[in-house]
Coordinates of C-alpha atoms in Angstrom, one line a residue:
Chain A
X1 CA 144.9 90.5 179.9
X2 CA 145.0 93.7 178.0
X3 CA 143.3 96.7 179.7
X4 CA 141.5 99.1 177.4
X5 CA 143.1 102.4 176.8
X6 CA 139.9 104.0 175.7
X7 CA 138.6 106.6 178.2
X8 CA 135.0 105.9 177.1
X9 CA 135.3 102.2 177.8
X10 CA 136.7 103.0 181.3
X11 CA 133.7 105.3 182.0
X12 CA 131.3 102.7 180.8
X13 CA 133.0 100.0 183.0
X14 CA 133.0 102.2 186.1
X15 CA 129.3 103.1 185.6
X16 CA 128.5 99.4 185.1
X17 CA 130.2 98.6 188.4
X18 CA 128.3 101.5 190.0
X19 CA 125.0 100.1 188.9
X20 CA 125.9 96.5 190.0
X21 CA 126.9 97.9 193.5
X22 CA 123.1 98.1 194.2
X23 CA 123.2 94.3 194.5
X24 CA 125.2 94.7 197.6
X25 CA 123.1 97.6 199.0
X26 CA 121.8 101.0 198.0
X27 CA 124.6 103.6 198.0
X28 CA 125.4 107.1 196.7
X29 CA 127.6 105.8 193.8
X30 CA 124.6 103.8 192.6
X31 CA 122.3 106.8 192.9
X32 CA 124.8 108.9 190.9
X33 CA 124.9 106.3 188.1
X34 CA 121.1 105.9 188.1
X35 CA 120.5 109.6 187.8
X36 CA 123.2 110.1 185.2
X37 CA 121.6 107.3 183.2
X38 CA 118.1 108.9 183.3
X39 CA 119.5 112.3 182.4
X40 CA 121.7 111.1 179.6
X41 CA 118.8 109.0 178.1
X42 CA 116.4 111.9 178.1
X43 CA 119.0 114.3 176.7
X44 CA 120.0 111.8 174.0
X45 CA 116.3 111.2 173.0
X46 CA 115.6 114.9 172.9
X47 CA 118.6 115.8 170.8
X48 CA 117.9 112.9 168.4
X49 CA 114.2 113.9 168.1
X50 CA 115.2 117.4 167.3
X51 CA 117.8 116.6 164.7
X52 CA 115.9 113.7 163.1
X53 CA 112.4 115.0 163.1
X54 CA 111.6 118.5 164.3
X55 CA 114.5 120.3 162.6
X56 CA 114.4 118.6 159.1
X57 CA 110.6 118.2 158.9
X58 CA 109.4 121.4 160.5
X59 CA 111.8 124.0 161.7
X60 CA 114.1 124.0 158.6
X61 CA 111.4 124.1 155.9
X62 CA 109.1 126.5 157.8
X63 CA 111.6 129.1 159.1
X64 CA 115.0 128.7 157.4
X65 CA 114.4 127.6 153.8
X66 CA 113.4 130.4 151.4
X67 CA 110.1 130.5 149.4
X68 CA 112.0 129.4 146.3
X69 CA 112.8 126.1 148.0
X70 CA 109.5 125.6 150.0
X71 CA 106.2 126.9 148.6
X72 CA 103.9 129.2 150.5
X73 CA 101.3 126.5 150.5
X74 CA 103.6 124.0 152.1
X75 CA 104.8 126.5 154.7
X76 CA 101.2 127.2 155.6
X77 CA 100.5 123.5 155.9
X78 CA 103.4 123.1 158.3
X79 CA 101.9 125.8 160.6
X80 CA 99.1 123.3 161.5
X81 CA 101.4 120.7 163.1
X82 CA 103.5 123.5 164.7
X83 CA 100.3 124.9 166.4
X84 CA 99.1 121.4 167.4
X85 CA 102.6 120.6 168.8
X86 CA 102.8 123.9 170.8
X87 CA 99.3 123.1 172.2
X88 CA 100.9 120.2 174.2
X89 CA 103.0 122.8 176.1
X90 CA 99.8 124.6 177.2
X91 CA 99.5 121.9 179.9
X92 CA 102.1 123.8 181.9
X93 CA 99.9 127.0 181.9
X94 CA 96.7 126.4 183.9
X95 CA 94.7 129.1 182.2
X96 CA 95.1 127.6 178.7
X97 CA 95.7 124.0 179.7
X98 CA 92.4 123.0 178.0
X99 CA 94.1 123.6 174.6
X100 CA 95.9 120.3 174.9
X101 CA 92.6 118.6 174.0
X102 CA 93.0 119.7 170.3
X103 CA 96.3 117.8 169.6
X104 CA 95.0 114.9 171.8
X105 CA 91.8 114.7 169.9
X106 CA 93.7 114.8 166.6
X107 CA 96.1 112.1 167.6
X108 CA 93.4 109.8 169.1
X109 CA 91.1 110.3 166.1
X110 CA 93.8 109.7 163.5
X111 CA 95.3 106.7 165.3
X112 CA 92.0 105.0 166.0
X113 CA 90.9 105.4 162.4
X114 CA 94.2 104.0 161.1
X115 CA 94.7 101.3 163.6
X116 CA 91.2 99.8 164.2
X117 CA 90.8 98.1 160.8
X118 CA 94.4 96.9 160.8
X119 CA 94.2 95.7 164.4
X120 CA 90.9 93.8 163.7
X121 CA 92.5 92.1 160.7
X122 CA 95.8 91.2 162.4
X123 CA 94.9 90.5 165.9
X124 CA 91.3 89.2 165.7
X125 CA 90.4 87.7 162.3
X126 CA 93.8 86.2 161.6
X127 CA 94.2 85.0 165.2
X128 CA 90.8 83.4 165.3
X129 CA 91.6 81.6 162.1
X130 CA 95.0 80.7 163.4
X131 CA 93.6 79.2 166.5
X132 CA 93.0 76.0 164.6
X133 CA 93.8 76.4 160.9
X134 CA 97.6 76.8 161.2
X135 CA 99.8 76.5 158.1
X136 CA 100.6 72.9 157.2
X137 CA 98.0 71.5 159.7
X138 CA 97.1 68.4 157.6
X139 CA 100.6 67.8 156.3
X140 CA 101.9 66.2 159.5
X141 CA 100.2 64.4 162.5
X142 CA 102.1 66.3 165.1
X143 CA 101.1 69.7 163.6
X144 CA 97.5 68.6 163.7
X145 CA 97.9 67.4 167.3
X146 CA 99.4 70.8 168.5
X147 CA 96.6 72.6 166.6
X148 CA 94.0 70.6 168.5
X149 CA 95.7 71.2 171.8
X150 CA 96.0 74.9 171.2
X151 CA 92.3 75.0 170.1
X152 CA 91.2 73.3 173.3
X153 CA 93.5 75.7 175.3
X154 CA 92.0 78.8 173.8
X155 CA 88.4 77.6 174.3
X156 CA 89.1 76.5 177.9
X157 CA 91.0 79.7 178.8
X158 CA 88.2 81.8 177.4
X159 CA 85.7 79.8 179.6
X160 CA 87.9 80.7 182.6
X161 CA 87.1 84.4 182.0
X162 CA 83.4 83.7 181.4
X163 CA 81.7 85.1 184.5
X164 CA 78.0 85.2 183.4
X165 CA 77.3 81.7 184.7
X166 CA 78.6 79.9 187.8
X167 CA 81.5 77.6 187.1
X168 CA 79.8 74.2 187.8
X169 CA 79.7 70.9 186.0
X170 CA 81.1 71.0 182.4
X171 CA 81.9 74.7 182.8
X172 CA 84.0 74.0 185.9
X173 CA 85.9 71.3 184.0
X174 CA 86.5 73.6 181.1
X175 CA 87.6 76.6 183.2
X176 CA 89.9 74.5 185.4
X177 CA 91.5 73.1 182.2
X178 CA 91.8 76.7 181.2
X179 CA 93.8 77.5 184.4
X180 CA 96.3 74.7 183.5
X181 CA 96.8 76.3 180.1
X182 CA 97.2 79.8 181.6
X183 CA 99.7 78.5 184.1
X184 CA 101.7 76.9 181.4
X185 CA 101.6 80.2 179.6
X186 CA 102.8 82.1 182.7
X187 CA 105.5 79.6 183.2
X188 CA 106.8 80.0 179.6
X189 CA 106.7 83.8 180.0
X190 CA 108.7 83.6 183.3
X191 CA 111.2 81.2 181.8
X192 CA 111.8 83.7 178.9
X193 CA 112.0 86.5 181.4
X194 CA 114.8 84.7 183.3
X195 CA 116.6 84.1 180.0
X196 CA 116.3 87.8 179.2
X197 CA 117.7 89.0 182.5
X198 CA 120.5 86.6 182.3
X199 CA 121.3 87.7 178.8
X200 CA 121.7 91.3 180.0
X201 CA 124.0 90.2 182.8
X202 CA 126.1 88.1 180.4
X203 CA 126.2 91.1 178.0
X204 CA 127.7 93.3 180.7
X205 CA 130.2 90.6 181.7
X206 CA 131.2 90.2 178.1
X207 CA 131.9 94.0 178.1
X208 CA 133.8 94.0 181.4
X209 CA 135.9 90.9 180.6
X210 CA 136.3 91.7 176.9
X211 CA 136.2 95.3 176.0
X212 CA 137.5 96.6 179.3
X213 CA 139.8 94.0 180.8
X214 CA 140.7 92.2 177.6
X215 CA 140.5 88.7 179.2
X216 CA 138.2 87.4 176.5
X217 CA 137.7 88.2 172.8
Chain B
X1 CA 114.8 70.9 209.1
X2 CA 117.4 73.4 210.3
X3 CA 119.1 72.9 206.9
X4 CA 115.9 74.0 205.1
X5 CA 115.4 77.0 207.4
X6 CA 119.0 78.0 206.8
X7 CA 118.4 77.7 203.0
X8 CA 115.3 80.0 203.2
X9 CA 117.3 82.6 205.2
X10 CA 120.4 82.5 203.0
X11 CA 121.7 86.0 202.1
X12 CA 120.6 87.0 198.6
X13 CA 124.1 88.5 198.0
X14 CA 125.6 85.0 198.3
X15 CA 123.3 83.9 195.4
X16 CA 124.4 86.9 193.4
X17 CA 128.1 86.1 193.9
X18 CA 127.5 82.4 193.0
X19 CA 125.5 83.5 189.9
X20 CA 128.2 86.0 188.9
X21 CA 131.0 83.5 189.1
X22 CA 129.0 80.9 187.2
X23 CA 128.2 83.3 184.5
X24 CA 131.8 84.6 184.3
X25 CA 133.7 81.3 184.2
X26 CA 132.3 79.9 180.9
X27 CA 133.1 83.2 179.2
X28 CA 136.7 82.8 180.2
X29 CA 136.9 79.1 179.7
X30 CA 134.0 77.9 177.4
X31 CA 132.4 74.6 178.1
X32 CA 131.5 73.9 174.5
X33 CA 127.9 72.8 175.1
X34 CA 126.9 73.8 171.6
X35 CA 123.9 75.4 170.1
X36 CA 121.3 73.7 167.9
X37 CA 118.9 75.7 165.7
X38 CA 115.2 75.4 166.3
X39 CA 112.4 75.5 163.7
X40 CA 111.5 79.2 164.3
X41 CA 115.0 80.5 163.6
X42 CA 115.4 78.1 160.7
X43 CA 112.2 79.3 159.1
X44 CA 113.5 82.9 159.1
X45 CA 116.9 81.8 157.8
X46 CA 115.4 79.7 155.0
X47 CA 113.1 82.6 154.0
X48 CA 116.1 84.9 153.6
X49 CA 118.3 82.2 152.1
X50 CA 115.7 81.5 149.4
X51 CA 115.7 85.1 148.0
X52 CA 117.5 85.6 144.7
X53 CA 120.6 87.8 144.7
X54 CA 120.0 91.5 144.2
X55 CA 116.7 91.5 146.2
X56 CA 116.4 93.9 149.1
X57 CA 115.5 93.0 152.7
X58 CA 114.3 95.6 155.2
X59 CA 115.6 95.6 158.8
X60 CA 113.8 97.7 161.3
X61 CA 116.1 98.4 164.3
X62 CA 113.6 98.9 167.1
X63 CA 115.7 98.6 170.2
X64 CA 118.0 100.6 172.4
X65 CA 121.4 100.0 174.0
X66 CA 119.9 98.3 177.1
X67 CA 118.7 95.4 174.8
X68 CA 121.9 95.3 172.8
X69 CA 123.3 91.9 174.2
X70 CA 120.2 90.1 173.1
X71 CA 119.3 91.9 169.9
X72 CA 122.5 93.2 168.3
X73 CA 123.8 89.7 167.4
X74 CA 120.6 89.1 165.4
X75 CA 121.1 92.4 163.5
X76 CA 124.7 91.5 162.7
X77 CA 123.8 87.8 161.8
X78 CA 121.0 88.7 159.4
X79 CA 123.1 91.5 157.8
X80 CA 126.0 89.1 157.3
X81 CA 123.6 86.4 155.9
X82 CA 122.2 89.0 153.4
X83 CA 125.5 90.3 152.2
X84 CA 126.9 86.8 151.8
X85 CA 123.9 86.0 149.6
X86 CA 124.4 89.3 147.6
X87 CA 121.1 90.7 148.9
X88 CA 120.7 94.4 149.6
X89 CA 119.9 95.7 153.0
X90 CA 117.7 98.7 153.8
X91 CA 117.6 99.7 157.4
X92 CA 115.3 102.0 159.3
X93 CA 114.1 102.4 162.9
X94 CA 111.0 103.1 164.9
X95 CA 113.0 103.7 168.2
X96 CA 114.8 107.0 168.4
X97 CA 117.4 105.5 170.8
X98 CA 118.3 102.8 168.3
X99 CA 119.8 105.1 165.6
X100 CA 123.3 104.8 166.9
X101 CA 123.1 101.0 167.0
X102 CA 122.0 100.7 163.4
X103 CA 124.6 103.2 162.3
X104 CA 127.3 101.0 164.1
X105 CA 126.1 98.0 162.2
X106 CA 126.0 99.8 158.8
X107 CA 129.6 101.1 159.5
X108 CA 131.1 97.8 160.6
X109 CA 129.5 94.9 158.7
X110 CA 129.3 95.8 155.0
X111 CA 133.1 96.3 154.6
X112 CA 133.6 92.6 155.7
X113 CA 131.9 91.6 152.4
X114 CA 133.2 94.5 150.3
X115 CA 129.8 96.0 150.1
X116 CA 129.3 99.7 149.5
X117 CA 127.0 102.2 151.1
X118 CA 124.4 103.4 148.7
X119 CA 124.7 100.4 146.4
X120 CA 124.3 97.5 148.8
X121 CA 123.1 99.0 152.0
X122 CA 121.2 102.2 152.9
X123 CA 120.2 103.4 156.4
X124 CA 117.2 105.6 156.4
X125 CA 117.4 106.6 160.1
X126 CA 114.4 107.3 162.4
X127 CA 111.2 109.3 161.9
X128 CA 108.5 110.0 164.4
X129 CA 105.0 108.6 164.0
X130 CA 105.2 104.8 163.8
X131 CA 102.0 104.1 161.9
X132 CA 102.4 107.0 159.6
X133 CA 106.0 106.0 158.9
X134 CA 105.1 102.5 157.8
X135 CA 102.0 103.5 155.9
X136 CA 104.0 106.2 154.2
X137 CA 106.8 103.8 153.2
X138 CA 104.1 101.6 151.7
X139 CA 103.1 104.4 149.3
X140 CA 106.5 105.9 148.7
X141 CA 109.7 105.6 150.8
X142 CA 111.0 108.9 149.6
X143 CA 108.0 110.8 150.9
X144 CA 108.8 109.7 154.4
X145 CA 112.6 109.7 154.1
X146 CA 113.6 112.2 151.5
X147 CA 117.2 111.7 152.6
X148 CA 119.0 108.9 154.4
X149 CA 120.5 109.0 157.9
X150 CA 123.7 110.7 156.6
X151 CA 121.7 113.3 154.7
X152 CA 122.2 112.0 151.2
X153 CA 119.0 112.5 149.1
X154 CA 117.5 109.1 148.3
X155 CA 117.5 109.8 144.6
X156 CA 121.3 110.0 144.7
X157 CA 121.6 106.4 146.1
X158 CA 121.7 103.7 143.3
X159 CA 120.1 101.1 145.5
X160 CA 117.0 103.2 146.1
X161 CA 116.2 103.4 142.4
X162 CA 114.9 99.9 142.5
X163 CA 113.2 100.2 145.9
X164 CA 110.4 102.7 145.8
X165 CA 107.9 101.3 148.3
X166 CA 107.3 98.4 150.6
X167 CA 105.9 96.1 147.9
X168 CA 109.4 96.2 146.3
X169 CA 110.8 94.5 149.4
X170 CA 110.0 90.7 149.8
X171 CA 110.7 90.5 153.6
X172 CA 111.0 92.7 156.6
X173 CA 112.9 91.7 159.7
X174 CA 111.8 93.7 162.8
X175 CA 114.2 93.5 165.7
X176 CA 112.1 94.8 168.6
X177 CA 112.6 95.3 172.3
X178 CA 109.0 96.4 172.8
X179 CA 106.6 98.8 171.4
X180 CA 106.7 100.1 168.7
X181 CA 108.1 97.0 167.0
X182 CA 107.2 93.9 165.1
X183 CA 103.4 94.2 165.8
X184 CA 103.3 97.5 164.0
X185 CA 105.0 95.9 161.0
X186 CA 102.4 93.1 161.1
X187 CA 99.5 95.6 161.5
X188 CA 100.5 97.9 158.7
X189 CA 103.1 96.4 156.4
X190 CA 101.7 92.9 156.3
X191 CA 97.9 93.4 156.6
X192 CA 97.9 96.3 154.1
X193 CA 100.9 95.5 151.7
X194 CA 101.1 91.7 152.2
X195 CA 104.7 91.9 153.2
X196 CA 106.4 88.9 154.9
X197 CA 107.6 89.8 158.4
X198 CA 110.1 88.0 160.6
X199 CA 110.8 89.1 164.1
X200 CA 113.8 89.2 166.4
X201 CA 112.7 89.8 170.0
X202 CA 113.9 90.1 173.5
X203 CA 113.2 87.0 175.4
X204 CA 110.7 88.9 177.7
X205 CA 108.4 89.6 174.8
X206 CA 109.0 86.4 172.8
X207 CA 106.2 84.4 174.4
X208 CA 103.7 87.0 173.1
X209 CA 104.8 86.4 169.5
X210 CA 104.1 82.7 169.3
X211 CA 100.4 83.1 168.3
X212 CA 101.6 85.2 165.3
X213 CA 104.0 82.4 164.4
X214 CA 101.4 79.7 164.7
X215 CA 99.0 81.6 162.5
X216 CA 101.6 82.1 159.9
X217 CA 101.7 85.8 160.2
X218 CA 105.3 85.8 161.3
X219 CA 107.7 84.1 158.9
X220 CA 110.2 83.2 161.6
X221 CA 111.2 84.2 165.1
X222 CA 114.5 84.8 166.9
X223 CA 113.8 84.8 170.6
X224 CA 116.3 86.4 172.9
X225 CA 120.1 85.8 172.9
X226 CA 119.4 82.1 172.1
X227 CA 117.7 83.1 168.9
X228 CA 120.7 85.3 168.0
X229 CA 123.0 82.3 168.7
X230 CA 120.9 80.0 166.6
X231 CA 121.1 82.4 163.6
X232 CA 124.9 82.9 164.1
X233 CA 125.4 79.1 164.0
X234 CA 123.4 78.7 160.8
X235 CA 125.2 81.6 159.1
X236 CA 128.6 80.1 160.1
X237 CA 127.6 76.5 159.2
X238 CA 126.7 77.6 155.6
X239 CA 130.1 79.4 155.4
X240 CA 128.6 82.8 155.1
X241 CA 130.7 84.3 158.0
X242 CA 133.7 83.6 160.1
X243 CA 133.1 86.6 162.4
X244 CA 133.2 86.3 166.2
X245 CA 129.8 85.0 167.5
X246 CA 129.0 86.9 170.7
X247 CA 125.6 85.2 171.3
X248 CA 127.1 81.7 170.8
X249 CA 129.9 82.6 173.2
X250 CA 127.3 83.5 175.8
X251 CA 125.3 80.3 175.6
X252 CA 127.4 78.3 178.0
X253 CA 127.0 81.0 180.6
X254 CA 123.3 81.1 179.8
X255 CA 122.9 77.4 180.2
X256 CA 124.8 77.3 183.5
X257 CA 122.8 80.2 184.9
X258 CA 119.5 78.4 183.9
X259 CA 120.6 75.2 185.7
X260 CA 121.4 77.3 188.8
X261 CA 118.0 79.0 188.7
X262 CA 116.2 75.7 188.2
X263 CA 118.1 74.2 191.2
X264 CA 117.2 77.3 193.3
X265 CA 113.6 77.2 192.4
X266 CA 113.3 73.5 193.2
X267 CA 115.3 73.7 196.4
X268 CA 113.5 76.9 197.5
X269 CA 110.1 75.3 197.0
X270 CA 111.1 72.1 198.8
X271 CA 112.5 74.1 201.7
X272 CA 109.4 76.3 201.8
X273 CA 106.9 73.4 201.9
X274 CA 109.1 71.4 204.4
X275 CA 109.2 74.3 206.9
X276 CA 105.6 75.2 206.4
X277 CA 104.4 71.7 207.2
X278 CA 106.5 71.7 210.3
X279 CA 105.0 75.1 211.3
X280 CA 101.5 73.9 210.7

């Protein structure tokens, strides 16, 4: 056992124990750790956003750099995002809160224009094709079998969400088969979620036993 | 029946304590259950392994410290693999809270292989505007990142003379804890620039990525801490690294915890149905 002599490790370890104390019951120490975490996270994000984006890309070239380094044209161009950005803060002033619509309209319009064709290509066309025509489908029998199973799964699951006709006869069989596939999907997601939560717990124990207490490597 | 009723009323804190002990013990005294690499992790490993020396891979660090136990081993594993193969590594990030983690990896891992910053590895840092960042990098990386994370102009870094845009990079590995992440790299880098994309994901989001894997859009997938462990094992088996493997070390605890949860789910359901039948 070799206790850490780093003050930062000790702070992290004590805060970890503080958060874990909620497992026993809610308490002021946990509340303190929780609020500290929220505050630090927001402060960290704001400072990084300022130093990595706002300052180098907007504030510095617009207000600090001379015209010899940044042309008048570029400075004028930078005024547009500055105004659009400031419009977001108008939300806090009821009289001019409607101004927020301008940056929102710009962002929505730009993002939709850029994303829709790419989204259609990646998530619809390629996925429809990949429902059956997977790479190497005819090279091995097991790949072909899984492709057929996933094709049936997709069709039956879609039938489950087909509400224009009453689920009777063949439609009932298809939609009930779809439920089986959906349940398998939910089960897989839950299994992965358990694995994720356990990983985070193990990560904390590795920190406590390793970095703090020095019991493990 | 009383036994089943007792099971259903058991204090949750007892379960927490049992789980805590079972997770902790294998960390102190490993069971040596071993880790085998699956086809998804192997596909990513093979894709990187097949690249000729001197090529550059892109790693997008899209996670924050809360996902570090799951995702940092993947970042370290892929970087070690790349350096052992004499590949160059370009890092960037779509998550502002991930900049410190990427910086840690860039500081700690290249010296293990005698690699120099600027020649073998460059960290671009983070920029706001996910879609615009990826699309901009597709046209010209310097337009989006005129300087790297440390403030060096990209023109002054030898590695960046050969890497002008995304088409100069054969594969991107997106390590994502959510959105933005690998889907944005698929949407913009792959669909527009034809870039190969591999993903390293938290286990929570891994199930959503399987359709992309099946359709061939994803080159490989590392899912959760297990994915990181699989990659660590492959890197070590090939003799590319002798470094400590945190994800592999955690796998015994993970397996034991899964066994406990499976037992609890089965016993809990049996107890529930047994007591319900009696009540009815």
